[in-house]
PDB file of C-alpha atoms in Angstrom:
ATOM      1  CA  MET A   1     -10.469   7.265 -31.863  1.00 40.00           C
ATOM      2  CA  SER A   2     -12.628   4.256 -31.036  1.00 43.00           C
ATOM      3  CA  GLY A   3     -13.781   3.198 -27.574  1.00 48.00           C
ATOM      4  CA  GLY A   4     -10.680   1.483 -26.213  1.00 62.00           C
ATOM      5  CA  ASP A   5      -7.993   3.224 -28.246  1.00 76.00           C
ATOM      6  CA  VAL A   6      -5.736   5.467 -26.188  1.00 73.00           C
ATOM      7  CA  GLN A   7      -3.137   7.431 -28.084  1.00 76.00           C
ATOM      8  CA  VAL A   8      -0.346   9.021 -26.083  1.00 79.00           C
ATOM      9  CA  ASN A   9       0.273  12.633 -27.044  1.00 74.00           C
ATOM     10  CA  ARG A  10       3.738  13.688 -25.879  1.00 78.00           C
ATOM     11  CA  GLU A  11       3.165  17.128 -27.413  1.00 81.00           C
ATOM     12  CA  GLY A  12      -0.214  17.833 -25.839  1.00 87.00           C
ATOM     13  CA  PRO A  13      -0.625  21.009 -23.808  1.00 94.00           C
ATOM     14  CA  HIS A  14      -1.825  18.971 -20.806  1.00 95.00           C
ATOM     15  CA  TRP A  15       1.460  17.012 -20.761  1.00 95.00           C
ATOM     16  CA  ALA A  16       3.551  20.190 -21.184  1.00 95.00           C
ATOM     17  CA  PHE A  17       1.611  21.818 -18.332  1.00 97.00           C
ATOM     18  CA  SER A  18       2.078  18.765 -16.104  1.00 97.00           C
ATOM     19  CA  LEU A  19       5.830  18.667 -16.730  1.00 97.00           C
ATOM     20  CA  ALA A  20       6.189  22.409 -16.138  1.00 97.00           C
ATOM     21  CA  VAL A  21       4.222  22.284 -12.889  1.00 98.00           C
ATOM     22  CA  TYR A  22       5.910  19.109 -11.613  1.00 98.00           C
ATOM     23  CA  GLY A  23       9.327  20.543 -12.461  1.00 97.00           C
ATOM     24  CA  GLY A  24       8.818  23.660 -10.342  1.00 97.00           C
ATOM     25  CA  ALA A  25      10.889  24.188  -7.212  1.00 96.00           C
ATOM     26  CA  GLY A  26       9.674  21.850  -4.474  1.00 96.00           C
ATOM     27  CA  VAL A  27       6.656  20.642  -6.447  1.00 97.00           C
ATOM     28  CA  SER A  28       7.808  17.079  -7.122  1.00 97.00           C
ATOM     29  CA  ASP A  29       8.471  16.573  -3.397  1.00 97.00           C
ATOM     30  CA  ALA A  30       5.085  18.130  -2.607  1.00 97.00           C
ATOM     31  CA  CYS A  31       3.332  15.826  -5.080  1.00 97.00           C
ATOM     32  CA  LEU A  32       5.096  12.742  -3.737  1.00 96.00           C
ATOM     33  CA  HIS A  33       4.156  13.754  -0.189  1.00 96.00           C
ATOM     34  CA  LEU A  34       0.490  14.054  -1.188  1.00 97.00           C
ATOM     35  CA  GLN A  35       0.692  10.752  -3.060  1.00 96.00           C
ATOM     36  CA  ASP A  36       2.322   8.864  -0.193  1.00 94.00           C
ATOM     37  CA  THR A  37       0.381  10.381   2.722  1.00 95.00           C
ATOM     38  CA  CYS A  38      -3.070  11.034   1.224  1.00 96.00           C
ATOM     39  CA  GLY A  39      -3.240   8.534  -1.634  1.00 96.00           C
ATOM     40  CA  VAL A  40      -3.493  11.310  -4.221  1.00 98.00           C
ATOM     41  CA  ASP A  41      -3.172  10.357  -7.869  1.00 98.00           C
ATOM     42  CA  VAL A  42      -0.710  13.036  -8.978  1.00 98.00           C
ATOM     43  CA  ASN A  43      -1.839  12.916 -12.610  1.00 98.00           C
ATOM     44  CA  VAL A  44      -5.455  13.493 -11.599  1.00 99.00           C
ATOM     45  CA  MET A  45      -4.362  16.400  -9.399  1.00 98.00           C
ATOM     46  CA  LEU A  46      -2.232  17.957 -12.160  1.00 98.00           C
ATOM     47  CA  LEU A  47      -4.971  17.636 -14.751  1.00 98.00           C
ATOM     48  CA  CYS A  48      -7.588  19.052 -12.386  1.00 98.00           C
ATOM     49  CA  ALA A  49      -5.296  22.071 -12.041  1.00 98.00           C
ATOM     50  CA  TYR A  50      -5.026  22.125 -15.850  1.00 97.00           C
ATOM     51  CA  ARG A  51      -8.808  21.988 -16.202  1.00 97.00           C
ATOM     52  CA  ARG A  52      -9.222  24.833 -13.706  1.00 96.00           C
ATOM     53  CA  ALA A  53      -6.559  26.842 -15.580  1.00 96.00           C
ATOM     54  CA  GLN A  54      -8.807  26.401 -18.628  1.00 95.00           C
ATOM     55  CA  GLY A  55     -11.536  28.120 -16.641  1.00 95.00           C
ATOM     56  CA  LEU A  56     -13.586  24.970 -16.048  1.00 96.00           C
ATOM     57  CA  ALA A  57     -15.025  23.660 -12.793  1.00 96.00           C
ATOM     58  CA  VAL A  58     -13.763  20.631 -10.898  1.00 97.00           C
ATOM     59  CA  ASP A  59     -16.245  18.982  -8.564  1.00 96.00           C
ATOM     60  CA  GLU A  60     -16.634  15.710  -6.697  1.00 95.00           C
ATOM     61  CA  ALA A  61     -18.753  14.185  -9.486  1.00 96.00           C
ATOM     62  CA  LEU A  62     -15.971  14.834 -12.004  1.00 97.00           C
ATOM     63  CA  LEU A  63     -13.370  13.401  -9.622  1.00 98.00           C
ATOM     64  CA  ALA A  64     -15.461  10.264  -9.086  1.00 97.00           C
ATOM     65  CA  MET A  65     -15.925   9.810 -12.840  1.00 97.00           C
ATOM     66  CA  VAL A  66     -12.194  10.263 -13.492  1.00 98.00           C
ATOM     67  CA  GLU A  67     -11.313   7.881 -10.657  1.00 97.00           C
ATOM     68  CA  THR A  68     -13.614   5.189 -12.041  1.00 97.00           C
ATOM     69  CA  THR A  69     -11.924   5.565 -15.419  1.00 97.00           C
ATOM     70  CA  VAL A  70      -8.286   5.521 -14.302  1.00 98.00           C
ATOM     71  CA  ASP A  71      -8.316   3.201 -11.286  1.00 98.00           C
ATOM     72  CA  PRO A  72      -7.984  -0.071 -13.261  1.00 98.00           C
ATOM     73  CA  TRP A  73      -5.032   1.324 -15.249  1.00 98.00           C
ATOM     74  CA  ARG A  74      -3.340   2.748 -12.166  1.00 98.00           C
ATOM     75  CA  GLU A  75      -3.785  -0.507 -10.217  1.00 98.00           C
ATOM     76  CA  GLY A  76      -2.780  -2.765 -13.108  1.00 98.00           C
ATOM     77  CA  ALA A  77       0.081  -0.799 -14.660  1.00 98.00           C
ATOM     78  CA  ILE A  78       1.344   2.258 -12.801  1.00 98.00           C
ATOM     79  CA  LEU A  79       1.443   0.975  -9.226  1.00 97.00           C
ATOM     80  CA  PRO A  80       3.191  -2.327 -10.039  1.00 98.00           C
ATOM     81  CA  LEU A  81       5.841  -0.479 -12.078  1.00 98.00           C
ATOM     82  CA  ARG A  82       6.308   2.107  -9.322  1.00 96.00           C
ATOM     83  CA  GLN A  83       6.654  -0.593  -6.665  1.00 96.00           C
ATOM     84  CA  LEU A  84       9.187  -2.533  -8.744  1.00 96.00           C
ATOM     85  CA  ARG A  85      11.231   0.621  -9.358  1.00 95.00           C
ATOM     86  CA  ARG A  86      11.186   1.464  -5.644  1.00 94.00           C
ATOM     87  CA  ASP A  87      12.058  -2.113  -4.646  1.00 94.00           C
ATOM     88  CA  LEU A  88      15.054  -2.162  -6.981  1.00 93.00           C
ATOM     89  CA  LYS A  89      16.309   1.051  -5.399  1.00 91.00           C
ATOM     90  CA  LYS A  90      17.178  -1.065  -2.338  1.00 92.00           C
ATOM     91  CA  GLY A  91      19.481  -3.195  -4.479  1.00 90.00           C
ATOM     92  CA  VAL A  92      19.696  -6.875  -5.296  1.00 92.00           C
ATOM     93  CA  ALA A  93      22.756  -8.650  -3.905  1.00 88.00           C
ATOM     94  CA  SER A  94      23.486 -10.722  -7.013  1.00 94.00           C
ATOM     95  CA  VAL A  95      23.089  -7.846  -9.509  1.00 94.00           C
ATOM     96  CA  PRO A  96      25.893  -5.338 -10.146  1.00 95.00           C
ATOM     97  CA  PRO A  97      24.873  -1.719  -9.375  1.00 93.00           C
ATOM     98  CA  GLU A  98      25.312  -0.546 -12.986  1.00 95.00           C
ATOM     99  CA  THR A  99      23.059  -3.345 -14.261  1.00 95.00           C
ATOM    100  CA  LEU A 100      20.484  -2.542 -11.601  1.00 95.00           C
ATOM    101  CA  SER A 101      20.638   1.138 -12.531  1.00 94.00           C
ATOM    102  CA  PHE A 102      20.049   0.261 -16.196  1.00 96.00           C
ATOM    103  CA  ALA A 103      17.040  -1.902 -15.269  1.00 96.00           C
ATOM    104  CA  ARG A 104      15.600   0.809 -12.998  1.00 96.00           C
ATOM    105  CA  LYS A 105      15.909   3.344 -15.837  1.00 97.00           C
ATOM    106  CA  LYS A 106      13.971   1.066 -18.200  1.00 98.00           C
ATOM    107  CA  ILE A 107      11.283   0.512 -15.558  1.00 98.00           C
ATOM    108  CA  SER A 108      11.130   4.254 -14.897  1.00 97.00           C
ATOM    109  CA  ASP A 109      10.660   4.871 -18.635  1.00 97.00           C
ATOM    110  CA  ALA A 110       7.819   2.324 -18.684  1.00 97.00           C
ATOM    111  CA  GLU A 111       6.256   3.992 -15.634  1.00 97.00           C
ATOM    112  CA  ILE A 112       6.372   7.397 -17.345  1.00 96.00           C
ATOM    113  CA  THR A 113       4.746   5.918 -20.453  1.00 95.00           C
ATOM    114  CA  ALA A 114       2.047   4.366 -18.251  1.00 97.00           C
ATOM    115  CA  GLU A 115       1.472   7.773 -16.649  1.00 96.00           C
ATOM    116  CA  MET A 116       1.126   9.352 -20.090  1.00 96.00           C
ATOM    117  CA  VAL A 117      -1.528   6.763 -20.934  1.00 96.00           C
ATOM    118  CA  GLU A 118      -3.251   7.619 -17.657  1.00 98.00           C
ATOM    119  CA  GLN A 119      -3.231  11.309 -18.574  1.00 97.00           C
ATOM    120  CA  GLU A 120      -4.948  10.508 -21.865  1.00 95.00           C
ATOM    121  CA  LEU A 121      -7.573   8.484 -19.977  1.00 97.00           C
ATOM    122  CA  ILE A 122      -8.089  11.389 -17.560  1.00 97.00           C
ATOM    123  CA  MET A 123      -8.437  13.924 -20.373  1.00 95.00           C
ATOM    124  CA  ARG A 124     -10.929  11.696 -22.161  1.00 94.00           C
ATOM    125  CA  ALA A 125     -12.979  11.285 -18.968  1.00 95.00           C
ATOM    126  CA  MET A 126     -12.906  15.034 -18.302  1.00 96.00           C
ATOM    127  CA  GLU A 127     -14.216  15.748 -21.792  1.00 92.00           C
ATOM    128  CA  GLY A 128     -17.418  13.993 -20.750  1.00 86.00           C
ATOM    129  CA  GLY A 129     -17.737  16.021 -17.560  1.00 84.00           C
ATOM    130  CA  ASP A 130     -19.629  19.176 -16.744  1.00 86.00           C
ATOM    131  CA  ARG A 131     -18.226  22.097 -18.765  1.00 91.00           C
ATOM    132  CA  ARG A 132     -19.426  24.904 -16.530  1.00 93.00           C
ATOM    133  CA  PRO A 133     -16.991  27.760 -15.968  1.00 94.00           C
ATOM    134  CA  SER A 134     -15.289  28.418 -12.662  1.00 95.00           C
ATOM    135  CA  ASP A 135     -13.087  31.056 -11.105  1.00 94.00           C
ATOM    136  CA  GLU A 136     -12.351  28.981  -7.998  1.00 96.00           C
ATOM    137  CA  PRO A 137      -8.756  29.547  -6.833  1.00 97.00           C
ATOM    138  CA  LEU A 138      -6.321  26.848  -7.950  1.00 96.00           C
ATOM    139  CA  ALA A 139      -5.296  26.107  -4.359  1.00 97.00           C
ATOM    140  CA  GLN A 140      -8.920  25.278  -3.509  1.00 97.00           C
ATOM    141  CA  VAL A 141      -9.185  22.965  -6.511  1.00 97.00           C
ATOM    142  CA  VAL A 142      -5.969  21.168  -5.574  1.00 97.00           C
ATOM    143  CA  MET A 143      -7.132  20.831  -1.953  1.00 97.00           C
ATOM    144  CA  LYS A 144     -10.460  19.465  -3.201  1.00 97.00           C
ATOM    145  CA  VAL A 145      -8.555  16.710  -5.035  1.00 98.00           C
ATOM    146  CA  VAL A 146      -6.426  15.973  -1.959  1.00 98.00           C
ATOM    147  CA  LYS A 147      -9.515  15.758   0.272  1.00 97.00           C
ATOM    148  CA  PHE A 148     -11.237  13.491  -2.268  1.00 97.00           C
ATOM    149  CA  TYR A 149      -8.403  10.956  -2.130  1.00 97.00           C
ATOM    150  CA  ALA A 150      -7.702  11.339   1.601  1.00 96.00           C
ATOM    151  CA  GLY A 151     -11.400  10.880   2.342  1.00 94.00           C
ATOM    152  CA  ARG A 152     -11.489   7.629   0.389  1.00 93.00           C
ATOM    153  CA  ARG A 153      -8.807   6.328   2.747  1.00 93.00           C
ATOM    154  CA  GLY A 154     -10.284   7.826   5.895  1.00 93.00           C
ATOM    155  CA  LEU A 155      -7.316  10.191   6.250  1.00 91.00           C
ATOM    156  CA  ASP A 156      -7.186  13.768   7.475  1.00 87.00           C
ATOM    157  CA  ALA A 157      -5.856  16.175   4.842  1.00 89.00           C
ATOM    158  CA  ARG A 158      -5.723  19.104   7.268  1.00 88.00           C
ATOM    159  CA  THR A 159      -2.048  19.078   8.201  1.00 93.00           C
ATOM    160  CA  ARG A 160       0.483  21.858   7.830  1.00 95.00           C
ATOM    161  CA  ARG A 161       2.631  19.744   5.468  1.00 95.00           C
ATOM    162  CA  VAL A 162      -0.361  18.938   3.236  1.00 96.00           C
ATOM    163  CA  THR A 163      -1.328  22.622   3.112  1.00 96.00           C
ATOM    164  CA  GLU A 164       2.247  23.579   2.197  1.00 96.00           C
ATOM    165  CA  ALA A 165       2.315  20.908  -0.527  1.00 97.00           C
ATOM    166  CA  VAL A 166      -0.999  22.130  -1.951  1.00 97.00           C
ATOM    167  CA  GLU A 167       0.231  25.729  -1.959  1.00 97.00           C
ATOM    168  CA  ALA A 168       3.489  24.745  -3.709  1.00 97.00           C
ATOM    169  CA  LEU A 169       1.645  22.898  -6.461  1.00 97.00           C
ATOM    170  CA  ALA A 170      -1.081  25.527  -6.871  1.00 97.00           C
ATOM    171  CA  GLY A 171       1.465  28.351  -6.998  1.00 97.00           C
ATOM    172  CA  GLN A 172       3.463  26.637  -9.723  1.00 97.00           C
ATOM    173  CA  ALA A 173       0.283  25.736 -11.619  1.00 97.00           C
ATOM    174  CA  ASP A 174      -0.728  29.392 -11.506  1.00 96.00           C
ATOM    175  CA  ARG A 175       2.673  30.386 -12.938  1.00 97.00           C
ATOM    176  CA  CYS A 176       2.187  27.849 -15.761  1.00 97.00           C
ATOM    177  CA  ARG A 177      -1.293  29.035 -16.833  1.00 95.00           C
ATOM    178  CA  HIS A 178       0.200  30.489 -20.002  1.00 95.00           C
ATOM    179  CA  LEU A 179       0.705  26.905 -21.259  1.00 96.00           C
ATOM    180  CA  VAL A 180      -3.017  26.149 -21.108  1.00 96.00           C
ATOM    181  CA  PRO A 181      -5.255  26.879 -24.091  1.00 93.00           C
ATOM    182  CA  PRO A 182      -8.774  28.049 -23.226  1.00 86.00           C
ATOM    183  CA  ALA A 183     -11.501  25.412 -23.060  1.00 85.00           C
ATOM    184  CA  MET A 184     -13.481  24.965 -26.239  1.00 74.00           C
TER     185      MET A 184
END
């Protein structure tokens, strides 16, 4: 793969892990809460949990490197698609509901594809990071990601709802460890 080529791998273990974690009871709501209140990039958070499940460390330097890599894609592709999908949820007076629903589905599909591209960018960035082992608890890793993003916005991540969201995601990630191959 050359410098700018990003190939989406729908069968990759990182994508399977992300779907399994996100699909856990209460996890999608928890992730959306962290995204909307703390500015968390859910894909970064999921793949940091994946990396930790591989037995590798996640630190602020890695988070900063990943953020530098994915921010242009998130700002240019994911966020505009997400905003359009959310705006259409309100309805458009001149468009029949079934047509609007069809359009929202297509936009949602494009948003998911954009998130898959982002995951590939994250994985590529993480490959260049420190490969030292870690046994840090998953909940601490997830909270580290939340604090990283909240801190960039000057927000306080120490609320009961944030803690509950972190625990929901970390618990499900722990249950999905079997999907993660060891780091090489």
